[in-house]
Amino acid sequence: MRYMGLIDRYRDLLPVNEKTPALTLHEGNTPLIRADRLSEELQLDLYFKFEGMNPTGSFKDRGMVMAVAKAMEEGSRTIMCASTGNTSAAAAAYAARGGLACVVLIPNGNIALGKLAQAYAYGATVLAIDGNFDQALDIVRDITSKHPITLVNSVNPYRLEGQKTAAFEIVDALGNAPDYLAIPVGNAGNISAYWKGFKEYREAGRSTSVPKMIGFQAAGASPLVAGKPFPNPETVATAIRIGNPASWDLAVAAHTESEGGVWAVTDEEILEAYRTIAAKEGVFAEPASAASIAGVMKRRREGALPAGSQVVCVLTGHGLKDPNIAIKTVAAEPVVIPATEDAVLAAIASAEAARG
Amino acid sequence: MRYMGLIDRYRDLLPVNEKTPALTLHEGNTPLIRADRLSEELQLDLYFKFEGMNPTGSFKDRGMVMAVAKAMEEGSRTIMCASTGNTSAAAAAYAARGGLACVVLIPNGNIALGKLAQAYAYGATVLAIDGNFDQALDIVRDITSKHPITLVNSVNPYRLEGQKTAAFEIVDALGNAPDYLAIPVGNAGNISAYWKGFKEYREAGRSTSVPKMIGFQAAGASPLVAGKPFPNPETVATAIRIGNPASWDLAVAAHTESEGGVWAVTDEEILEAYRTIAAKEGVFAEPASAASIAGVMKRRREGALPAGSQVVCVLTGHGLKDPNIAIKTVAAEPVVIPATEDAVLAAIASAEAARG
């Protein structure tokens, strides 16, 4: 049976009906890759749910296909969001696919165009306001409450509905829920969506258990760990640089009900995990994604995760989303050598010696 | 049945045996996306085979998983290639996954680190020689012929074996071969691999027809169209900037036997197609990929493709591979406006008016 996207695949567990358009860019169906080397090192049965393999390169596509399909069903011609990153890329892509206009509001100043390259490519209208991100979001909320324009930021309830399908896929691949689901936590929508998905799948009789939900925030942006908002969140993992998560209560419910928890990992631990999974497993994810791996490594070292546990780490986005970080943290100017076989062989030998 | 990569899926039609390791990053199984809007505009039944959805973001993963698996089977501990782009990314990723060392040789001077970010991330050793690309390739050939190091440039025969599986997937998705297979042509390995795949699938009784193979080169790098090498190839589509294709004869055989052909498209036509598929279909591919779309649009306008034909365009890589081009060709400094609802509404209205 040909895979035709999330809405087609999980129709019976999504809020769709015969009027919902069959919108798809073939999102979802992302690989669950076993981390063979790390499993052995950590004595775990460790998997990566590689969400970077979605069409725009992040898990946001799952929620966005639902949000945009419902906007179309309701007759909306325009969608709108405040975002400087993965959300704007997903919104712009699905708007283009559905034939809707997409308006992206961003705060003015210090905008890295690279982060917006996708929104522009997919034809979105990008507006910078003289104000901060919260003001941008307020304007989006105001306008979308009064005009036939659909808000697609994470407060749109269909976003979590779409995102929960990643939990379904994990169960479908493993045959049941894993012992632990490790996940980076920023705005906290994704941990909430996974938990909803695991519970619904068990209710539907498609699994017999649910995992312990273990979330990881960057130390410089860890409001859920501290129990209070961070007014100036800072971390290299920009996709989880959030000081006051929109889905705070849902996230707390997820880790409490599941007997999991939320912990912080440092930027150094995140970058170490980021390098490790690329070099040891061949999986290149964006820095925020590596927070889940960094957390698992740390908790395992601390003895908090029993040996032999089955753990799925969610990798939220593709490493290509943020190539500058790769260049800054792992690249170097190449070694320049003469164009001779001997020089190349000597350089290989010395690289192999350095590798140990 | 859980998808476990190319070697698992198409084992019976690949040169593998019980000693070939089950290497995989879950490459292949890429979406065949119907281009609904363009199909209507062009009066075609048009599809995109979106190869940017492979693990490292390009079709090269298909060939590389085979080349590296065979290298492992043969006891090699190191692979080597001359490449500044997608090949080095794929080689480095599968080497990391398989636990092999990867050495990438590049010509010194004017190296964009962005193009090498992935190779570095996956832990490859990058060496720049004082010489050009051809010299780099010569050294790789010499060294790999004398030492237990495996060459994984496109002359490695397993590369085409892996790449042919994309043709299998197209037939599996459509139920038979399409009327036309449109594909960007640079080094000409991919058009040769698809043709091999379509023929083998028909021979195996899994399809009853083969497509006409229609290839498109960038005008500034169109040796197959001109019938002679281009000493200084130049095009914005860097992934097909090749002056003297390695698989020249195979490519000629593919388009001749299939009653297709090879034509040139200009950089302007390529960039126009690049913008069109992102903004109208929500698919963001690298510029070289858009050569196939540009060619189909042009041939259809010229009346060379009959209305109603079923056409599959191969999109070889993800747009995220080359975000700078997106920024240069589609992005602009965002419009800055006051942080008020009225100002935002006025800006939306003016954007909608401009859109027409």
XYZ file of C-alpha atoms in Angstrom:
712
model
C 0.000 0.000 0.000
C 1.527 3.296 -1.074
C 2.199 5.746 1.752
C 0.203 8.937 1.185
C 0.913 11.023 4.274
C -0.300 11.284 7.844
C -3.920 12.182 7.274
C -4.399 9.203 5.000
C -2.458 6.820 7.237
C -3.999 7.645 10.627
C -7.372 8.981 9.523
C -9.300 7.015 12.166
C -7.407 8.646 15.038
C -7.332 12.216 13.694
C -10.048 14.891 13.772
C -10.751 14.698 10.047
C -13.902 14.063 8.021
C -14.902 13.706 4.392
C -14.573 17.469 3.893
C -10.956 17.594 5.066
C -8.716 17.882 1.993
C -6.149 15.142 1.384
C -3.297 17.587 1.863
C 0.148 15.970 1.918
C 3.796 16.363 1.155
C 4.292 12.752 2.319
C 5.226 13.936 5.801
C 5.633 11.411 8.598
C 6.680 7.787 8.046
C 10.093 8.828 9.349
C 12.765 6.232 10.081
C 13.255 4.655 13.474
C 16.977 4.005 13.284
C 18.647 1.675 15.749
C 21.751 3.254 17.265
C 23.850 0.102 17.217
C 27.105 1.553 18.453
C 25.607 3.704 21.202
C 23.326 0.859 22.287
C 26.386 -1.247 22.920
C 28.330 1.519 24.642
C 25.445 2.524 26.892
C 24.014 -0.989 27.301
C 20.642 0.166 26.094
C 18.338 -0.778 23.233
C 18.523 2.719 21.743
C 16.666 4.099 18.711
C 16.495 7.466 16.980
C 13.136 8.679 15.683
C 14.639 10.869 12.966
C 12.108 13.616 12.386
C 14.577 15.550 10.250
C 13.357 13.273 7.456
C 10.120 15.217 7.126
C 9.668 17.290 3.929
C 10.791 20.636 5.373
C 13.377 18.980 7.622
C 11.609 19.030 10.993
C 8.788 17.439 13.008
C 6.731 20.617 12.538
C 5.375 19.185 9.271
C 3.232 16.699 11.194
C 1.280 19.378 12.997
C 1.249 21.767 10.087
C -0.346 19.384 7.603
C -3.250 19.013 10.032
C -3.499 22.742 10.820
C -3.459 23.740 7.158
C -5.853 20.981 6.052
C -8.342 22.118 8.698
C -7.852 25.766 7.680
C -8.714 24.772 4.101
C -11.707 22.751 5.266
C -12.964 25.821 7.139
C -12.596 28.007 4.035
C -9.575 30.012 5.122
C -7.459 31.483 2.323
C -4.552 32.714 4.458
C -2.560 31.307 7.364
C -0.381 33.294 9.724
C 2.272 32.663 12.351
C 4.954 34.369 14.397
C 8.160 32.398 13.906
C 11.759 32.770 12.875
C 12.463 29.106 12.382
C 11.072 25.652 11.706
C 7.436 26.650 12.179
C 7.620 29.282 9.450
C 9.208 26.786 7.046
C 6.479 24.217 7.630
C 3.687 26.801 7.469
C 4.996 28.243 4.207
C 5.399 24.800 2.621
C 1.908 23.537 3.425
C 0.339 26.875 2.489
C 2.069 26.603 -0.899
C 0.911 23.021 -1.281
C -2.669 23.927 -0.377
C -2.770 27.101 -2.456
C -3.119 29.396 0.562
C -1.217 32.577 1.329
C 1.176 32.463 4.283
C 2.146 35.475 6.382
C 5.106 35.149 8.743
C 5.610 37.788 11.427
C 9.067 38.183 12.926
C 10.651 40.631 15.352
C 12.898 43.125 13.578
C 16.647 43.158 14.125
C 19.392 40.561 14.017
C 17.448 38.274 11.742
C 19.509 35.533 10.206
C 18.179 35.242 6.653
C 19.352 31.642 6.557
C 16.713 30.696 9.102
C 14.078 32.253 6.843
C 15.402 30.896 3.544
C 12.767 28.177 3.455
C 9.836 30.481 4.235
C 10.957 32.728 1.392
C 11.515 29.820 -0.973
C 7.993 28.521 -0.370
C 6.656 31.990 -1.197
C 5.590 33.275 2.226
C 5.155 36.989 2.949
C 7.632 37.859 5.708
C 6.933 40.954 7.794
C 9.282 42.286 10.468
C 7.644 44.339 13.209
C 9.318 46.941 15.363
C 8.804 44.848 18.471
C 9.749 41.546 20.094
C 8.550 38.004 19.533
C 5.766 38.190 22.123
C 4.371 41.309 20.464
C 4.502 39.558 17.103
C 2.540 36.635 18.539
C 0.004 39.003 20.141
C -0.641 40.695 16.809
C -1.053 37.308 15.118
C -3.575 36.262 17.776
C -5.502 39.528 17.473
C -5.685 39.524 13.710
C -6.596 35.862 13.389
C -9.368 36.214 15.990
C -11.049 38.951 13.951
C -10.310 38.063 10.330
C -10.708 34.930 8.185
C -7.042 34.184 8.608
C -5.973 31.029 10.434
C -3.397 31.098 13.207
C -0.972 28.196 12.870
C 1.309 28.810 15.841
C 1.364 26.010 18.389
C -1.811 27.235 20.132
C -3.652 25.930 17.072
C -5.042 22.672 18.554
C -4.625 20.708 15.316
C -0.858 21.055 15.575
C -0.674 18.629 18.522
C -3.154 16.297 16.813
C -0.816 15.937 13.865
C 2.282 15.662 16.021
C 0.882 12.802 18.092
C 1.170 10.518 15.038
C 4.909 10.172 15.646
C 4.029 8.122 18.743
C 1.797 5.881 16.609
C 4.664 5.263 14.196
C 7.043 4.291 16.996
C 4.583 1.704 18.302
C 3.934 0.436 14.771
C 7.681 -0.014 14.231
C 8.522 -1.626 17.590
C 5.320 -3.596 18.062
C 4.664 -1.825 21.364
C 5.647 1.332 23.237
C 9.313 1.596 24.309
C 10.299 1.812 27.981
C 11.376 5.451 27.633
C 10.669 8.255 25.170
C 13.435 10.873 25.358
C 12.658 14.226 23.793
C 13.997 17.790 23.598
C 11.661 20.261 25.308
C 11.313 23.881 24.202
C 7.783 25.123 23.758
C 6.721 21.731 25.189
C 4.120 20.985 22.534
C 5.926 17.947 21.204
C 6.290 16.069 24.511
C 2.591 16.745 25.074
C 1.669 15.490 21.616
C 3.693 12.278 21.957
C 2.098 11.540 25.317
C -1.368 12.078 23.839
C -0.437 9.761 20.978
C 0.869 6.969 23.186
C -2.218 7.121 25.396
C -4.626 7.112 22.464
C -2.864 4.201 20.814
C -3.107 2.162 24.003
C -6.779 3.100 24.318
C -7.344 2.016 20.720
C -5.843 -1.353 21.607
C -2.828 -0.937 19.354
C -0.338 -1.097 22.218
C -0.438 -2.504 25.716
C 1.845 -0.001 27.421
C 3.000 3.612 27.387
C 6.574 4.852 27.842
C 8.024 6.968 30.607
C 8.323 10.431 29.059
C 11.739 11.943 29.757
C 12.247 15.489 28.522
C 15.453 17.490 28.234
C 15.864 21.251 28.146
C 18.977 23.282 27.444
C 20.373 24.520 30.764
C 20.146 28.143 29.607
C 16.500 27.700 28.678
C 15.113 25.297 31.251
C 11.959 26.842 32.748
C 10.278 23.475 33.314
C 13.259 22.264 35.310
C 13.494 25.480 37.318
C 9.732 25.749 37.735
C 9.687 29.355 36.514
C 9.998 31.214 33.209
C 13.403 32.273 31.851
C 13.141 35.912 30.740
C 16.302 35.707 28.605
C 16.730 32.111 27.464
C 20.058 31.352 25.822
C 21.377 28.186 24.206
C 23.138 26.996 21.084
C 20.085 24.795 20.492
C 18.004 27.596 18.987
C 14.976 25.411 18.274
C 14.440 24.949 22.041
C 15.453 28.451 23.130
C 12.119 29.155 24.825
C 11.743 30.897 28.170
C 8.029 30.375 28.778
C 6.641 27.243 27.061
C 3.144 27.485 25.567
C 2.311 23.903 26.588
C 3.707 24.110 30.123
C 0.827 22.363 31.906
C 0.486 19.634 29.299
C 4.192 18.909 29.500
C 4.085 18.616 33.279
C 1.106 16.278 32.967
C 2.982 14.165 30.420
C 6.054 13.547 32.523
C 4.128 13.258 35.787
C 1.451 10.828 34.574
C 4.058 8.702 32.818
C 6.429 8.683 35.809
C 9.135 10.344 33.748
C 10.607 13.799 34.300
C 12.327 16.804 32.792
C 16.016 17.600 33.215
C 18.555 20.095 31.913
C 21.621 19.436 29.772
C 24.367 21.947 29.101
C 25.242 23.319 25.671
C 28.537 21.414 25.888
C 26.677 18.160 26.509
C 24.324 18.957 23.627
C 27.168 19.644 21.183
C 29.028 16.540 22.316
C 25.938 14.429 21.628
C 25.416 16.253 18.311
C 28.918 15.292 17.168
C 28.672 11.767 18.552
C 25.539 10.674 16.728
C 26.832 12.025 13.407
C 30.279 10.475 13.701
C 29.250 7.175 15.343
C 25.835 6.478 13.839
C 25.818 8.541 10.638
C 22.822 10.628 11.706
C 23.099 14.397 11.306
C 20.470 16.223 13.364
C 20.110 19.845 14.402
C 21.659 20.779 17.777
C 18.318 20.957 19.630
C 17.665 17.352 18.606
C 20.798 16.228 20.351
C 19.414 17.348 23.713
C 17.513 14.059 23.915
C 20.684 12.024 23.326
C 22.719 14.172 25.700
C 20.073 13.591 28.348
C 19.995 9.836 27.850
C 23.789 9.615 28.021
C 23.818 11.645 31.213
C 20.968 9.788 32.960
C 22.506 6.471 32.004
C 25.899 7.497 33.392
C 24.135 8.565 36.585
C 22.545 5.117 36.811
C 19.040 6.521 36.431
C 18.225 4.410 33.370
C 18.370 0.638 33.921
C 20.663 -1.337 31.614
C 18.798 -3.002 28.787
C 16.010 -0.418 28.681
C 14.439 0.234 25.330
C 14.796 3.978 24.690
C 13.606 6.039 21.722
C 15.261 9.448 21.317
C 13.352 11.950 19.229
C 15.611 13.864 16.816
C 13.401 16.808 15.954
C 15.180 18.318 12.939
C 17.801 17.725 10.241
C 21.371 18.919 10.683
C 21.088 20.740 7.358
C 18.724 23.171 9.097
C 21.711 24.755 10.816
C 24.892 24.119 8.802
C 26.647 27.062 10.431
C 26.742 25.233 13.735
C 28.350 22.256 12.042
C 30.951 24.499 10.498
C 31.601 26.276 13.787
C 31.772 23.164 15.944
C 33.186 20.408 13.773
C 34.702 21.857 10.611
C 38.202 23.181 10.233
C 40.090 24.623 7.320
C 41.120 21.519 5.377
C 44.689 20.315 5.701
C 46.492 21.420 2.516
C 49.050 19.002 1.092
C 50.972 18.504 -2.172
C 49.174 16.690 -4.997
C 51.142 13.472 -4.624
C 50.208 9.982 -3.598
C 52.857 9.949 -0.871
C 51.637 13.168 0.704
C 48.054 11.899 0.730
C 49.057 8.540 2.220
C 51.054 10.287 4.933
C 48.085 12.522 5.751
C 45.762 9.501 5.944
C 48.176 7.736 8.269
C 48.399 10.727 10.529
C 44.597 11.154 10.593
C 44.243 7.481 11.506
C 46.819 7.828 14.250
C 44.980 10.865 15.628
C 41.711 8.912 15.561
C 43.384 6.270 17.673
C 6.300 -4.705 7.026
C 8.748 -2.196 8.467
C 10.939 -0.513 5.867
C 14.584 -1.295 6.563
C 16.413 0.349 3.667
C 17.304 -0.456 0.092
C 19.417 -3.540 0.542
C 16.691 -5.215 2.560
C 13.876 -4.099 0.256
C 15.388 -4.996 -3.123
C 17.802 -7.738 -2.115
C 16.772 -10.030 -4.991
C 17.783 -7.463 -7.623
C 21.007 -6.247 -6.012
C 24.489 -7.815 -6.030
C 24.353 -8.823 -2.361
C 24.795 -12.092 -0.560
C 24.637 -13.447 2.971
C 28.006 -11.841 3.759
C 26.879 -8.336 2.792
C 26.184 -6.380 6.000
C 22.674 -5.005 6.519
C 23.952 -1.444 6.363
C 21.216 1.188 6.369
C 20.239 4.694 7.335
C 16.772 3.940 5.933
C 17.712 5.497 2.597
C 15.348 5.194 -0.354
C 11.574 4.844 -0.014
C 11.384 8.501 -1.048
C 8.047 10.130 -1.847
C 6.567 10.256 -5.330
C 4.625 13.509 -4.992
C 1.983 14.408 -7.549
C 2.427 17.986 -8.774
C -1.270 18.818 -8.858
C -1.018 22.463 -9.829
C 1.672 22.016 -12.471
C -0.109 18.958 -13.871
C -3.140 21.120 -14.524
C -1.162 24.030 -15.927
C 0.914 21.860 -18.228
C -1.833 19.308 -18.995
C 0.394 16.494 -17.865
C 0.204 13.811 -15.194
C 3.306 15.093 -13.447
C 5.107 13.650 -10.421
C 8.218 14.532 -8.446
C 10.488 11.748 -7.242
C 11.847 13.717 -4.286
C 15.289 12.295 -3.643
C 16.088 15.137 -1.237
C 14.270 12.987 1.325
C 17.220 10.620 1.623
C 19.149 10.680 4.931
C 21.936 13.021 3.815
C 19.575 15.003 1.567
C 20.435 13.630 -1.874
C 20.071 10.578 -4.129
C 23.730 9.754 -3.530
C 22.719 7.746 -0.459
C 21.270 5.008 -2.664
C 24.555 4.286 -4.369
C 26.644 4.884 -1.298
C 24.878 2.373 0.941
C 25.692 -0.300 -1.658
C 29.285 0.854 -2.191
C 30.026 0.963 1.540
C 28.248 -2.318 2.311
C 30.335 -4.036 -0.362
C 33.509 -2.368 0.944
C 32.711 -3.781 4.387
C 31.968 -7.207 2.927
C 35.374 -7.136 1.210
C 37.122 -6.262 4.482
C 37.974 -2.663 3.698
C 38.456 -0.377 6.711
C 38.654 2.937 4.822
C 36.767 4.497 1.918
C 37.945 7.407 -0.172
C 36.549 9.847 -2.715
C 37.283 13.098 -4.486
C 34.266 15.357 -3.977
C 33.293 18.781 -2.756
C 29.575 18.111 -2.482
C 26.840 15.524 -2.121
C 29.091 12.526 -2.710
C 31.340 13.432 0.213
C 28.322 13.854 2.507
C 26.933 10.436 1.594
C 30.331 8.737 1.818
C 31.040 10.229 5.237
C 27.600 9.281 6.582
C 27.724 5.621 5.519
C 31.335 5.279 6.602
C 30.309 6.556 10.045
C 27.352 4.179 10.107
C 29.516 1.234 9.085
C 32.417 2.101 11.376
C 34.843 2.800 8.525
C 37.162 5.762 8.091
C 36.353 8.155 5.263
C 38.918 10.272 3.448
C 37.673 13.103 1.214
C 40.095 14.693 -1.252
C 39.305 18.171 -2.537
C 41.147 20.683 -4.695
C 42.584 23.541 -2.630
C 41.284 27.085 -3.015
C 37.870 28.714 -2.966
C 36.347 25.936 -0.911
C 32.936 26.774 0.497
C 32.969 25.163 3.942
C 29.161 24.975 3.802
C 29.382 22.343 1.100
C 31.658 20.298 3.331
C 29.749 20.822 6.585
C 28.159 17.389 6.361
C 31.401 15.545 5.599
C 32.952 17.177 8.648
C 29.906 16.487 10.804
C 30.001 12.780 9.952
C 33.664 12.706 10.948
C 35.425 12.425 7.590
C 39.072 13.372 7.123
C 39.143 16.186 4.569
C 42.386 16.773 2.677
C 42.933 19.630 0.219
C 45.561 19.025 -2.437
C 47.503 21.654 -4.342
C 45.883 20.678 -7.610
C 42.541 20.508 -9.416
C 39.635 18.088 -9.145
C 40.933 15.751 -11.857
C 44.264 15.439 -10.068
C 42.415 14.684 -6.838
C 40.469 11.931 -8.563
C 43.655 10.523 -10.130
C 45.299 10.277 -6.717
C 42.207 8.567 -5.285
C 42.268 6.042 -8.136
C 45.991 5.380 -7.710
C 45.859 4.932 -3.963
C 42.748 2.766 -3.963
C 44.186 0.514 -6.662
C 47.256 -0.247 -4.540
C 45.979 -0.144 -0.950
C 43.114 -1.777 0.958
C 41.109 1.424 0.663
C 37.877 1.438 -1.336
C 37.177 4.071 -3.964
C 33.582 5.275 -3.709
C 33.481 7.832 -6.505
C 30.978 7.091 -9.242
C 33.349 4.716 -11.040
C 32.640 2.298 -8.184
C 30.190 -0.057 -9.962
C 28.034 -0.581 -6.864
C 27.010 3.076 -6.911
C 24.846 2.603 -10.014
C 23.477 -0.671 -8.607
C 22.133 1.184 -5.579
C 20.875 4.123 -7.594
C 18.816 1.942 -9.935
C 16.439 1.180 -7.045
C 14.804 4.596 -7.492
C 13.380 3.282 -10.764
C 11.986 0.248 -8.908
C 10.253 2.521 -6.412
C 8.638 4.606 -9.153
C 7.177 1.494 -10.775
C 6.046 0.181 -7.383
C 4.244 3.481 -6.694
C 2.622 3.936 -10.115
C 1.955 0.287 -10.888
C 3.984 0.530 -14.073
C 6.680 2.701 -15.661
C 5.682 6.302 -16.519
C 5.719 7.565 -20.137
C 8.714 9.814 -19.446
C 11.443 9.982 -16.839
C 12.906 13.501 -16.695
C 16.247 13.839 -14.936
C 19.082 16.338 -14.406
C 22.307 15.152 -16.044
C 25.745 16.046 -14.719
C 28.147 13.144 -14.344
C 25.434 11.066 -16.074
C 25.516 8.188 -13.615
C 21.981 8.694 -12.415
C 20.267 8.609 -15.819
C 22.254 5.434 -16.533
C 21.228 3.888 -13.221
C 17.523 4.660 -13.685
C 17.601 3.156 -17.180
C 19.259 0.023 -15.836
C 16.606 -0.142 -13.111
C 13.650 0.237 -15.444
C 15.007 -2.414 -17.799
C 15.720 -4.879 -14.986
C 12.282 -4.398 -13.472
C 10.633 -5.113 -16.810
C 12.849 -8.167 -17.255
C 11.838 -9.373 -13.789
C 8.200 -9.077 -14.840
C 7.401 -6.294 -12.399
C 6.501 -3.799 -15.136
C 5.401 -4.142 -18.731
C 7.005 -0.999 -20.126
C 9.965 1.363 -19.759
C 9.878 5.166 -19.940
C 11.474 7.450 -22.487
C 14.517 8.850 -20.679
C 14.740 12.615 -21.085
C 17.814 14.253 -19.574
C 18.524 17.922 -18.991
C 21.874 19.621 -18.624
C 22.610 23.201 -17.609
C 23.437 25.190 -20.764
C 26.837 26.172 -19.353
C 27.691 22.545 -18.624
C 26.076 20.576 -21.456
C 28.723 18.303 -22.981
C 26.219 15.576 -23.873
C 24.119 18.078 -25.802
C 27.126 19.588 -27.563
C 28.729 16.222 -28.157
C 32.056 17.329 -26.691
C 33.529 18.040 -23.228
C 33.231 21.492 -21.639
C 36.672 22.454 -20.300
C 35.240 25.185 -18.030
C 31.676 24.218 -17.102
C 29.693 26.950 -15.356
C 26.182 26.936 -13.890
C 24.288 27.940 -10.771
C 23.291 24.265 -10.506
C 26.561 23.201 -8.901
C 25.561 19.553 -8.504
C 25.520 19.161 -12.320
C 28.484 21.416 -13.121
C 30.417 18.681 -14.917
C 32.343 19.173 -18.145
C 33.225 15.590 -18.976
C 30.711 13.064 -17.556
C 32.103 9.776 -16.223
C 29.099 7.816 -17.542
C 28.990 9.464 -20.986
C 28.471 6.282 -23.031
C 25.922 4.799 -20.641
C 23.909 8.020 -20.711
C 23.877 8.093 -24.504
C 22.746 4.472 -24.517
C 19.956 5.282 -22.039
C 18.396 8.087 -24.007
C 18.993 6.423 -27.381
C 17.629 2.985 -26.474
C 14.615 4.540 -24.745
C 13.898 6.961 -27.619
C 14.379 9.925 -25.312
C 17.098 12.537 -25.527
C 19.227 15.087 -23.719
C 18.674 18.859 -23.926
C 20.019 22.004 -22.310
C 18.215 24.489 -20.066
C 19.545 27.890 -19.079
C 20.335 28.954 -15.523
C 17.383 31.365 -15.712
C 15.052 28.512 -16.647
C 16.487 26.395 -13.841
C 15.987 29.099 -11.213
C 12.476 29.845 -12.469
C 11.573 26.156 -12.095
C 13.275 26.080 -8.684
C 11.080 28.928 -7.431
C 7.953 27.536 -9.083
C 7.974 24.097 -7.501
C 8.582 25.542 -4.022
C 5.914 28.232 -4.266
C 3.296 26.220 -6.187
C 3.803 22.685 -4.919
C 5.566 23.170 -1.584
C 8.643 21.184 -2.645
C 12.035 22.754 -1.961
C 14.786 21.090 -4.003
C 18.346 22.098 -4.790
C 18.829 24.119 -7.998
C 20.284 21.212 -10.000
C 17.109 19.245 -9.283
C 15.022 21.906 -10.945
C 16.729 21.256 -14.286
C 14.359 18.331 -14.828
C 11.296 20.527 -14.216
C 12.694 23.350 -16.336
C 13.233 20.881 -19.148
C 9.737 19.425 -18.935
C 8.177 22.910 -18.936
C 10.230 23.875 -21.963
C 9.613 20.683 -23.968
C 5.909 20.872 -23.197
C 5.732 24.513 -24.347
C 7.522 23.469 -27.526
C 4.886 20.799 -28.097
C 7.438 18.007 -27.780
C 5.592 16.263 -24.920
C 2.036 15.105 -25.732
C -0.750 16.381 -23.465
C -1.767 13.835 -20.855
C 1.622 12.147 -20.717
C 2.643 10.672 -17.391
C 5.964 12.276 -16.472
C 8.164 11.684 -13.424
C 10.727 14.412 -12.685
C 13.641 13.363 -10.504
C 14.491 15.969 -7.853
C 17.978 14.892 -6.888
C 18.589 16.867 -3.699
C 16.969 18.899 -0.914
C 16.831 22.693 -1.079
C 18.467 22.821 2.345
C 21.649 21.594 0.664
C 22.154 25.066 -0.775
C 20.335 27.675 1.348
C 22.558 30.470 0.016
C 20.975 30.154 -3.414
C 17.533 30.481 -1.856
C 18.625 33.593 -0.031
C 20.222 35.039 -3.150
C 17.359 34.274 -5.510
C 14.167 34.454 -3.476
C 14.818 36.136 -0.135
C 14.816 39.834 0.524
C 15.322 41.920 3.618
C 11.954 41.635 5.386
C 9.552 44.563 5.139
C 9.781 46.393 8.487
C 6.536 47.838 9.854
C 5.228 49.225 13.166
C 4.054 46.703 15.769
C 0.358 47.420 15.264
C -2.526 45.398 13.938
C -3.354 48.045 11.327
C 0.151 48.179 9.947
C 0.271 44.378 9.663
C -3.144 44.230 7.965
C -2.096 46.908 5.492
C 1.096 44.994 4.709
C -0.864 41.778 4.182
C -3.286 43.558 1.842
C -0.447 44.988 -0.174
C 1.299 41.623 -0.383
C -1.939 40.042 -1.584
C -2.416 42.771 -4.184
C 1.136 42.232 -5.424
C 0.497 38.482 -5.651
C -2.465 39.252 -7.955
